[in-house]
mmCIF file with all atom_site columns, C-alpha atoms in Angstrom:
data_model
loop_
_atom_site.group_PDB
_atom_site.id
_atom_site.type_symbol
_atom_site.label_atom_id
_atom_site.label_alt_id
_atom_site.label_comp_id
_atom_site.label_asym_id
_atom_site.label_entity_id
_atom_site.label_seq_id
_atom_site.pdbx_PDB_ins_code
_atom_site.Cartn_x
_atom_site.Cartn_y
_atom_site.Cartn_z
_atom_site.occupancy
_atom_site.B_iso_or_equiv
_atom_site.pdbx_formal_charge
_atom_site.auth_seq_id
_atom_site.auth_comp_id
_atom_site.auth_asym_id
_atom_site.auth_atom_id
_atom_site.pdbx_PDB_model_num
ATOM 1   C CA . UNK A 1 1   ? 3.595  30.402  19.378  1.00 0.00 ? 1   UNK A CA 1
ATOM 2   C CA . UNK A 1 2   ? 3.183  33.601  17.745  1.00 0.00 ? 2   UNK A CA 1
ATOM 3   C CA . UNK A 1 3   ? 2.309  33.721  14.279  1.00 0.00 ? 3   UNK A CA 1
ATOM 4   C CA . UNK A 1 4   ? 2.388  36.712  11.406  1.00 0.00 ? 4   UNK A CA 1
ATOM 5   C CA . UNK A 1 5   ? -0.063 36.760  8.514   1.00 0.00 ? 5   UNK A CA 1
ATOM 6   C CA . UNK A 1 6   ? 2.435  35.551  6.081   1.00 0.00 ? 6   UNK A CA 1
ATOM 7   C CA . UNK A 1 7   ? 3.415  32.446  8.679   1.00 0.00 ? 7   UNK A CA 1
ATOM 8   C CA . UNK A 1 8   ? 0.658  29.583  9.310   1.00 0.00 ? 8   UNK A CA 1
ATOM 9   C CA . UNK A 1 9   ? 1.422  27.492  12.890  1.00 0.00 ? 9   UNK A CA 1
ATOM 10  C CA . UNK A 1 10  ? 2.629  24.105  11.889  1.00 0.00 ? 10  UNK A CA 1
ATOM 11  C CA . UNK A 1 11  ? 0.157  21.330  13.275  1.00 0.00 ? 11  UNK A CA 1
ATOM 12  C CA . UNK A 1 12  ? 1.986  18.058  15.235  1.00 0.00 ? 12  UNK A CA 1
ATOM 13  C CA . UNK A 1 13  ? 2.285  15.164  12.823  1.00 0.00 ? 13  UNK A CA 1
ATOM 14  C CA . UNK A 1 14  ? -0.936 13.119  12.908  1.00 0.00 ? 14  UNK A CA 1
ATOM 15  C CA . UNK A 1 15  ? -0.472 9.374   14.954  1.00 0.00 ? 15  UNK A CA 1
ATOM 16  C CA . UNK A 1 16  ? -1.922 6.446   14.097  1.00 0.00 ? 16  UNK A CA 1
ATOM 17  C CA . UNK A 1 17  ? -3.286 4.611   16.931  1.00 0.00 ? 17  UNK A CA 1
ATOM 18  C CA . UNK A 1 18  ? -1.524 1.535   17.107  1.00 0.00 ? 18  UNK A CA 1
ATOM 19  C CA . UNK A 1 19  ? -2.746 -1.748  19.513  1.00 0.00 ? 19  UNK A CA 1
ATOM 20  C CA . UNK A 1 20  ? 0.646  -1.774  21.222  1.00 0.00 ? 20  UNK A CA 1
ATOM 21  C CA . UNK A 1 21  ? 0.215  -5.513  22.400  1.00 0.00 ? 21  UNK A CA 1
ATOM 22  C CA . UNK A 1 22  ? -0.585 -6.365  18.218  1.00 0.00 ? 22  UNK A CA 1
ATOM 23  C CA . UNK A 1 23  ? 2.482  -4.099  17.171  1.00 0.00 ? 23  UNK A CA 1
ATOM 24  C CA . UNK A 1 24  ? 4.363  -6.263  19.527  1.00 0.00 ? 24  UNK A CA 1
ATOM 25  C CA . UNK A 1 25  ? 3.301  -9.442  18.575  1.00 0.00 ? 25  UNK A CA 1
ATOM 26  C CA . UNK A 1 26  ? 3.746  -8.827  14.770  1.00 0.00 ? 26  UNK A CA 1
ATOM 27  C CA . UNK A 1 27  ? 7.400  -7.411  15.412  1.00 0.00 ? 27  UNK A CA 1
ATOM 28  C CA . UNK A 1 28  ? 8.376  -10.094 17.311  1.00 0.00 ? 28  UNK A CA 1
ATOM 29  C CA . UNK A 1 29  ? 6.866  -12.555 14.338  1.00 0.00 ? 29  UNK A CA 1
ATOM 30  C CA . UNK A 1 30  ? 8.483  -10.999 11.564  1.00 0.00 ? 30  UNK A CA 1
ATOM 31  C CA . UNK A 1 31  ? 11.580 -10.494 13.828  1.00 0.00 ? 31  UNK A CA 1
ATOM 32  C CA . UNK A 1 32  ? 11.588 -14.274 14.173  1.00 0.00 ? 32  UNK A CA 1
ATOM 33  C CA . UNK A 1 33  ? 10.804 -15.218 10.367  1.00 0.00 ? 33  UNK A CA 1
ATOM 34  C CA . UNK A 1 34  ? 13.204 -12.639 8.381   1.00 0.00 ? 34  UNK A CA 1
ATOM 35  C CA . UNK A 1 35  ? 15.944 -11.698 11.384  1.00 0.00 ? 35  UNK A CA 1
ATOM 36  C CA . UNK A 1 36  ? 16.060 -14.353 13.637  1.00 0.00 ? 36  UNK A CA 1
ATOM 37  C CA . UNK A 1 37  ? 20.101 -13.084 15.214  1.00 0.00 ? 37  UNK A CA 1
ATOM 38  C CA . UNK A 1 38  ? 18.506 -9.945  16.123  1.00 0.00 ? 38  UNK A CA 1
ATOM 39  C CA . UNK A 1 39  ? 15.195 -12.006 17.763  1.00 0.00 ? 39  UNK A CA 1
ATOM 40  C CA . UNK A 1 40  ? 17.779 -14.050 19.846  1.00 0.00 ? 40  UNK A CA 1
ATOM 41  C CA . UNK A 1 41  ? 19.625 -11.442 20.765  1.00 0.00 ? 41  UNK A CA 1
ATOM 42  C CA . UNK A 1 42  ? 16.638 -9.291  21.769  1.00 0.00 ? 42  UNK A CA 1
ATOM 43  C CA . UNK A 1 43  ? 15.153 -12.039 23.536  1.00 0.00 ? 43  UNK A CA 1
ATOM 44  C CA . UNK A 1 44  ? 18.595 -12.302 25.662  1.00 0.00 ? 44  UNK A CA 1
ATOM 45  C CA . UNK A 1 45  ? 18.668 -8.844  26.454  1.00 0.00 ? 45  UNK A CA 1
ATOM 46  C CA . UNK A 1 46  ? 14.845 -8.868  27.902  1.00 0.00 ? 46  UNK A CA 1
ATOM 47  C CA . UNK A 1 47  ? 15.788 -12.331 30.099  1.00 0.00 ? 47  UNK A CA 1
ATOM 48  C CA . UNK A 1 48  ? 18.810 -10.352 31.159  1.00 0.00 ? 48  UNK A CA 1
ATOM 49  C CA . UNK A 1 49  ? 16.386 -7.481  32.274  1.00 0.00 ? 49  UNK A CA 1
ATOM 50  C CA . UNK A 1 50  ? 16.449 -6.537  35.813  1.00 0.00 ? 50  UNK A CA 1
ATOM 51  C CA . UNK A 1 51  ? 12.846 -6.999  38.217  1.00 0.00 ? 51  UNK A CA 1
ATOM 52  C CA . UNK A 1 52  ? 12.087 -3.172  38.358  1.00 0.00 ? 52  UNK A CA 1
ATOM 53  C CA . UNK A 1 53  ? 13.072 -2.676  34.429  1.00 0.00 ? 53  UNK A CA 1
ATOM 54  C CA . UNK A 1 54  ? 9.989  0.013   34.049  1.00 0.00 ? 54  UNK A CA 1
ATOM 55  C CA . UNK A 1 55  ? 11.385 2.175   36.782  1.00 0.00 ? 55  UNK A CA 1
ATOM 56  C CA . UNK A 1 56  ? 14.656 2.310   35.736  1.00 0.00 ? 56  UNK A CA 1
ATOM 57  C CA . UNK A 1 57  ? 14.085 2.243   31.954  1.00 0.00 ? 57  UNK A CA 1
ATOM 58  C CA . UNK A 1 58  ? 10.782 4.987   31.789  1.00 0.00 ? 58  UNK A CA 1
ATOM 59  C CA . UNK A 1 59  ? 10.105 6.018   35.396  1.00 0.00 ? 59  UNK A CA 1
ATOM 60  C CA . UNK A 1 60  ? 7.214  3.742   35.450  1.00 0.00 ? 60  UNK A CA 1
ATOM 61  C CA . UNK A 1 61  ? 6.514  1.394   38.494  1.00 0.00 ? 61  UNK A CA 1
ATOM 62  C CA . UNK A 1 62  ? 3.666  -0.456  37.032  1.00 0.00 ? 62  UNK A CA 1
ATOM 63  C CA . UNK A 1 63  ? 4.388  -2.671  33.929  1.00 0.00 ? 63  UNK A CA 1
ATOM 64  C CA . UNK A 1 64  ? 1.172  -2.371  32.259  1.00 0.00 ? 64  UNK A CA 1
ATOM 65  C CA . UNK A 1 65  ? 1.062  1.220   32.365  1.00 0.00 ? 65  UNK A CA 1
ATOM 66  C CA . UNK A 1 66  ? 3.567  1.142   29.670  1.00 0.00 ? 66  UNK A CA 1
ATOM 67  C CA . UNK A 1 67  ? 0.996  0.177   27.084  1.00 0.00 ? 67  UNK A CA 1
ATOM 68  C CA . UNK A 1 68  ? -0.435 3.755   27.557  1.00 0.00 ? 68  UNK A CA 1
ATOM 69  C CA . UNK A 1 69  ? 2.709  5.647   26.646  1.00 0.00 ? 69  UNK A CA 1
ATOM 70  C CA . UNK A 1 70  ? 2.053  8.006   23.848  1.00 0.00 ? 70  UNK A CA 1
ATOM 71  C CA . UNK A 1 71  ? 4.798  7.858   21.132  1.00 0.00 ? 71  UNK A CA 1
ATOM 72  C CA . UNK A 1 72  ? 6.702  11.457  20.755  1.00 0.00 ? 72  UNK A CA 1
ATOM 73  C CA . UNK A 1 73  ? 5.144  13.792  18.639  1.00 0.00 ? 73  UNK A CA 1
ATOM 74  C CA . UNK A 1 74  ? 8.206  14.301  16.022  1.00 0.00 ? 74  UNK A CA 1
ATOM 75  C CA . UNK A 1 75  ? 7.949  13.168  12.267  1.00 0.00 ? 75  UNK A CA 1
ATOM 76  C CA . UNK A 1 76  ? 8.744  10.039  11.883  1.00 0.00 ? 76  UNK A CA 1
ATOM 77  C CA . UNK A 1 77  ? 8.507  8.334   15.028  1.00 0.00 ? 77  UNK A CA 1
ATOM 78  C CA . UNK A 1 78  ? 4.826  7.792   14.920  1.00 0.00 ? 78  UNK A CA 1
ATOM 79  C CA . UNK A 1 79  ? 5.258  5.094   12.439  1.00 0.00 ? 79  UNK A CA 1
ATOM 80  C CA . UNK A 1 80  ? 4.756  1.364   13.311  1.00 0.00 ? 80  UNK A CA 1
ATOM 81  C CA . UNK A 1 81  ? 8.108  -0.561  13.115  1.00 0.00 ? 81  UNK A CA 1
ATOM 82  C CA . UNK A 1 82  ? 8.888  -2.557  10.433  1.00 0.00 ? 82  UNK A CA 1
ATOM 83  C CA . UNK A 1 83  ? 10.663 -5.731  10.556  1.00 0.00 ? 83  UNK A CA 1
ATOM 84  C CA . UNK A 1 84  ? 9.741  -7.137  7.091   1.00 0.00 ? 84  UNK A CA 1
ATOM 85  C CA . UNK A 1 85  ? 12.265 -6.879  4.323   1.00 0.00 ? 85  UNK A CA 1
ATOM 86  C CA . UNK A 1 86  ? 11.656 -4.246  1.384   1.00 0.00 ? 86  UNK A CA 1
ATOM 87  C CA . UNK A 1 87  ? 10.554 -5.231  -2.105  1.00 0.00 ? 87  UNK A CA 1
ATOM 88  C CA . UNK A 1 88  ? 11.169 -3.134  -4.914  1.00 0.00 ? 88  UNK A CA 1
ATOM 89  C CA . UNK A 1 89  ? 7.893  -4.125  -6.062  1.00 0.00 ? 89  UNK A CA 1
ATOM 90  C CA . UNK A 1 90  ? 5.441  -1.942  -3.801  1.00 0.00 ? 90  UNK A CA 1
ATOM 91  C CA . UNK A 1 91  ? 2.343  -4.295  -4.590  1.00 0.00 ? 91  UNK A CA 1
ATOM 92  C CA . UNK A 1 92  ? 5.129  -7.139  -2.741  1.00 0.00 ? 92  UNK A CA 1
ATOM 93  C CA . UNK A 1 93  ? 6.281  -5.565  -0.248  1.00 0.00 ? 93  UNK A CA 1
ATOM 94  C CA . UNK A 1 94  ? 5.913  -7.044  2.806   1.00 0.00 ? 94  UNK A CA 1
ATOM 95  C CA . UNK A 1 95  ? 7.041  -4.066  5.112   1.00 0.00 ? 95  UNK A CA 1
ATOM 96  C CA . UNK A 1 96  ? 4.279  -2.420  3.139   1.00 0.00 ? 96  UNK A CA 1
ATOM 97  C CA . UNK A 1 97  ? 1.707  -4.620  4.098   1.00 0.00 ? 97  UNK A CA 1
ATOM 98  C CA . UNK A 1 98  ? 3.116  -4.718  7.777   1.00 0.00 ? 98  UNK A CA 1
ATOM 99  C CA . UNK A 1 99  ? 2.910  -1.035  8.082   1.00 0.00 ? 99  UNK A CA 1
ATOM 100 C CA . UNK A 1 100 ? -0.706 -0.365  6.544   1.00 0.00 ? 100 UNK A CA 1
ATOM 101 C CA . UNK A 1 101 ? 0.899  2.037   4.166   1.00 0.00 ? 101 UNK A CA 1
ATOM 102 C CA . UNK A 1 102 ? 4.084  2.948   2.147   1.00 0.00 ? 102 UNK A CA 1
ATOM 103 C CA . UNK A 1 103 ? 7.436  1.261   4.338   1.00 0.00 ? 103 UNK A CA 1
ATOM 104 C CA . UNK A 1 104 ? 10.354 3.599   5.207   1.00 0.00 ? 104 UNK A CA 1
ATOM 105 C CA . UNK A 1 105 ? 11.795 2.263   2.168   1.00 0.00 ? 105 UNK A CA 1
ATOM 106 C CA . UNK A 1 106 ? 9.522  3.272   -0.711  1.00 0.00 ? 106 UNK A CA 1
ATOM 107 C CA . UNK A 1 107 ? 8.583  6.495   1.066   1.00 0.00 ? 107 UNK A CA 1
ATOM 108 C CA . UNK A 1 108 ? 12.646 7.380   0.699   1.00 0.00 ? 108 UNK A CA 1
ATOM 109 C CA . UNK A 1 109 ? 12.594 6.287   -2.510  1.00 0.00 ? 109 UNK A CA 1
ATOM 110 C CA . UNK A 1 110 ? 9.482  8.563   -3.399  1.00 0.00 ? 110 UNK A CA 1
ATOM 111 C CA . UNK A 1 111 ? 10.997 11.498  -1.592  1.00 0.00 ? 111 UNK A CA 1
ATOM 112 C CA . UNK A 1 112 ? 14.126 10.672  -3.891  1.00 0.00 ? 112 UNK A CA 1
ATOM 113 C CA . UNK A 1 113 ? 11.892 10.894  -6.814  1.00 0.00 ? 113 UNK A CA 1
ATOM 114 C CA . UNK A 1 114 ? 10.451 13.839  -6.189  1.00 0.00 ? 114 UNK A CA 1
ATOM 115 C CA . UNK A 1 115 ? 13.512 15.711  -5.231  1.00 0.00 ? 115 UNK A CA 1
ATOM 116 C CA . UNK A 1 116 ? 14.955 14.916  -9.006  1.00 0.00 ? 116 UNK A CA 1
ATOM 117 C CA . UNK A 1 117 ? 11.710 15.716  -10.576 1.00 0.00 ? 117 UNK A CA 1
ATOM 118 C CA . UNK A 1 118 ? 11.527 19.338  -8.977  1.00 0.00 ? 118 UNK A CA 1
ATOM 119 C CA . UNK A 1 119 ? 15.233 19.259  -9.442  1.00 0.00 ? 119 UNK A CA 1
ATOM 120 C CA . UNK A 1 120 ? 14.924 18.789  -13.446 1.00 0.00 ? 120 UNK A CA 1
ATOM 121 C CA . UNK A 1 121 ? 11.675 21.069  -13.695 1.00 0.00 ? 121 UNK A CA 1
ATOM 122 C CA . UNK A 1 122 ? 13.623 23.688  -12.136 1.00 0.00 ? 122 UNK A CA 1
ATOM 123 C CA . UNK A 1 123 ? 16.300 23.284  -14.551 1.00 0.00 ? 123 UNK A CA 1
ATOM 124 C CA . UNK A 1 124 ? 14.199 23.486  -17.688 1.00 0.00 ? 124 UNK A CA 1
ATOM 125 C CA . UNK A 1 125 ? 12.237 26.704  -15.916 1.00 0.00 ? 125 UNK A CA 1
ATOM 126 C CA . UNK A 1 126 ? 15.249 28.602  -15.966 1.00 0.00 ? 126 UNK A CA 1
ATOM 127 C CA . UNK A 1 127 ? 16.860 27.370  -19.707 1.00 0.00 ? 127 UNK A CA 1
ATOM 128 C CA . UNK A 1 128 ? 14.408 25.938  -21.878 1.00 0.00 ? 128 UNK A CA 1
ATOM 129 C CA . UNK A 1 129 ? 17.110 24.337  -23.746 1.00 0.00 ? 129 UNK A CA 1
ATOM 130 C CA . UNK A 1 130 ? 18.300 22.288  -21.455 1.00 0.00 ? 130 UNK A CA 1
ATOM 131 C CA . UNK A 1 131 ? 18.538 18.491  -21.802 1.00 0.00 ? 131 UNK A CA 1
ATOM 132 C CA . UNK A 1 132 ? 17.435 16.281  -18.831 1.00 0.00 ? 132 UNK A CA 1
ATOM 133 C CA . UNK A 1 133 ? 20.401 14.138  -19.077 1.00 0.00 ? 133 UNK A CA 1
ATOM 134 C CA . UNK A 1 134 ? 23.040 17.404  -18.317 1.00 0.00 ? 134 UNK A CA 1
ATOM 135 C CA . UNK A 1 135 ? 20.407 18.575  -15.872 1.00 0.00 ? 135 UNK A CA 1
ATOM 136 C CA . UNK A 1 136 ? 21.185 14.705  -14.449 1.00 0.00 ? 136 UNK A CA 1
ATOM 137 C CA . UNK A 1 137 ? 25.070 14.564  -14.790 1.00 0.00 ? 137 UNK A CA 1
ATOM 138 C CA . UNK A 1 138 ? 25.506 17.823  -13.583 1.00 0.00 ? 138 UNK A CA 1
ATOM 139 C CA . UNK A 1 139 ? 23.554 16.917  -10.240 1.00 0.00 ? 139 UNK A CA 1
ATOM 140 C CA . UNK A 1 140 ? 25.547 13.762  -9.764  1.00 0.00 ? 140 UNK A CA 1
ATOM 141 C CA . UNK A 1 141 ? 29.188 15.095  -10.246 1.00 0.00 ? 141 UNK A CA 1
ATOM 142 C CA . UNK A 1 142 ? 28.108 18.182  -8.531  1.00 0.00 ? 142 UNK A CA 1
ATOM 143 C CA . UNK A 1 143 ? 27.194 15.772  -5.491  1.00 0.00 ? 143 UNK A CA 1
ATOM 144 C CA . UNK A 1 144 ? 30.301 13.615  -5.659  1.00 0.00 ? 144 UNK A CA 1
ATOM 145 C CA . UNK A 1 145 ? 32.439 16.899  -5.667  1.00 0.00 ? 145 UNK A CA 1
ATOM 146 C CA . UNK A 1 146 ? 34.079 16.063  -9.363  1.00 0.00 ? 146 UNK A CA 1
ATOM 147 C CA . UNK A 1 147 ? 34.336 17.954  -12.444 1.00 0.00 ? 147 UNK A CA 1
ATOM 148 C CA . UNK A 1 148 ? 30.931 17.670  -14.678 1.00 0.00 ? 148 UNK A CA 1
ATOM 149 C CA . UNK A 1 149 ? 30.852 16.349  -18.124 1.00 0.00 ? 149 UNK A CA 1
ATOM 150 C CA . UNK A 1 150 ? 27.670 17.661  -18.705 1.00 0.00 ? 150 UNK A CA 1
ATOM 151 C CA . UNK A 1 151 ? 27.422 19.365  -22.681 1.00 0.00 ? 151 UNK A CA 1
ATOM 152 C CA . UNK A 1 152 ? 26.702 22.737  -20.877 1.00 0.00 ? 152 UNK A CA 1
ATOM 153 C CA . UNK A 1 153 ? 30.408 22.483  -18.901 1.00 0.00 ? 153 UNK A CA 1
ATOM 154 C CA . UNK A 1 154 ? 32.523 20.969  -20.890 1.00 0.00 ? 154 UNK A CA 1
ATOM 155 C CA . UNK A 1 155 ? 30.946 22.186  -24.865 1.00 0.00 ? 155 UNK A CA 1
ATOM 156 C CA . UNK A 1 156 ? 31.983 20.629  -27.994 1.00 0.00 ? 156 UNK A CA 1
ATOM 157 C CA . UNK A 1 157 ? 35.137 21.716  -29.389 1.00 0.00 ? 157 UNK A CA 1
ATOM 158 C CA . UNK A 1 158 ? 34.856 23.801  -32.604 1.00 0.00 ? 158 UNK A CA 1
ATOM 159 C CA . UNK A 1 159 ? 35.672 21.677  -35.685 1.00 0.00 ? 159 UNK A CA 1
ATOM 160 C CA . UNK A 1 160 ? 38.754 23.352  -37.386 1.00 0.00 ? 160 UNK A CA 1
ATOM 161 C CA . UNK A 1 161 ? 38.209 25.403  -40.136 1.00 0.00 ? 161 UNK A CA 1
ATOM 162 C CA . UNK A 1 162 ? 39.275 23.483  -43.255 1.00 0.00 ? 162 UNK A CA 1
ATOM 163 C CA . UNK A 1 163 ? 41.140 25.408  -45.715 1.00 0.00 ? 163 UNK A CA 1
ATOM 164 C CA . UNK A 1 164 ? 39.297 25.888  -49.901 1.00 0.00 ? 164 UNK A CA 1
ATOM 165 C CA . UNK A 1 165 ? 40.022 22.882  -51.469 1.00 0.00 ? 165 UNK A CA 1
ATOM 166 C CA . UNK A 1 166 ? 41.986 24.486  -54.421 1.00 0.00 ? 166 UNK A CA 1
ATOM 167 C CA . UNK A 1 167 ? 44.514 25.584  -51.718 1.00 0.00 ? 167 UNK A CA 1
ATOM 168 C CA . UNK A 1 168 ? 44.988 22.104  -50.378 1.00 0.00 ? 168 UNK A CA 1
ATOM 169 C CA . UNK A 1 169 ? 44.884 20.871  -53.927 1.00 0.00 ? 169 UNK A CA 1
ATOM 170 C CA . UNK A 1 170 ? 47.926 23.495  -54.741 1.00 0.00 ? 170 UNK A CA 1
ATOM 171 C CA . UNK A 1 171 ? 49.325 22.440  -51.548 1.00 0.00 ? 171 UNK A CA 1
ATOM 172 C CA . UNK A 1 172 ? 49.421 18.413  -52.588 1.00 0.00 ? 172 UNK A CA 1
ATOM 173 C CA . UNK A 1 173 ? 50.752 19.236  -56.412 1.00 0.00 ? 173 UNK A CA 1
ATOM 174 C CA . UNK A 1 174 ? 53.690 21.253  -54.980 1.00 0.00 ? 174 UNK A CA 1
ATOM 175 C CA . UNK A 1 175 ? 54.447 18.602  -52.584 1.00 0.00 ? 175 UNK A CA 1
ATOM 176 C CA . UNK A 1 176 ? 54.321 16.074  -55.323 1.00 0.00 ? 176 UNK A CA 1
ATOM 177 C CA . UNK A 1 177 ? 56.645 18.077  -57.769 1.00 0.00 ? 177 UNK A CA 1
ATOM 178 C CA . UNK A 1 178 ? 59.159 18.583  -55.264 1.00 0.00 ? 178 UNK A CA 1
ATOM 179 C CA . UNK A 1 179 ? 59.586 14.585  -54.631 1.00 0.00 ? 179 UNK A CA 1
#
């Protein structure tokens, strides 16, 4: 990989090391406690398994040499599965707990957090007037394709002038002398 001074190599994502054989046996715990369909089914699928499964499946003849495969170095995939169901409350969460960090779950929901904080920040860099509730409703009907209702797109309408009193006064008198 070639780099310029203005472009900095990316490093691979770090990997945790992970006890395969523990991974396993905590999957197939919480499997069994929170989605016990999906533990039946997976346990008919592995009974249903042919002899020479690590051959056909990863080119692998012995079955123990499995438990050395490296996961893929892409982001994302170096996390330990999760089989535990998401909490709002992150000091709850068991999926939390299971993973040794933040679950797939509140890590979206801190990406999603951070995307509408730069989003607003933005917003208020370039017009110091504006309100974080446009900023907000113009992000959300610009998303779902419909017309914003945002105070910067649609602005009020201009009251109508009202005419001097003593003109609307004339006005009423007139009206009353004619019935």
């Amino acid at each position: 990989m070639t780099t310029t001074p203005d472009t900095v190599p990316a490093a691979p994502p770090a990997v945790r090391p992970i006890d395969p054989v523990q991974a396993a046996a905590a999957l197939w715990a919480n499997l069994k406690e929170y989605q016990p369909a999906i533990a039946g089914a997976l346990a008919l699928h592995i009974r249903d398994l042919p002899v020479d499964w690590p051959q056909r499946e990863f080119g692998i003849a012995r079955p123990h040499a499995l438990l050395s495969l490296q996961p893929p170095l892409r982001p994302g995939d170096n996390l330990m599965p999760e089989a535990a169901p998401y909490n709002p409350d992150i000091e709850e969460c068991p999926a939390c707990v299971e993973a040794g960090l933040m679950c797939r779950w509140h890590a979206g929901q801190a990406d999603a957090h951070e995307y509408w904080h730069n989003h607003v920040m933005a917003a208020i860099r370039h017009d110091v007037n504006a309100r974080v509730d446009d900023v907000l409703l113009h992000q959300e009907a610009e998303a779902e394709g419909a017309s914003c209702v945002c105070q910067r797109c649609t602005p009020t309408k201009p009251q109508p002038v009202r005419r001097p009193w003593w003109r609307r006064a004339a006005k009423f008198i007139i009206r009353t002398l004619e019935d």
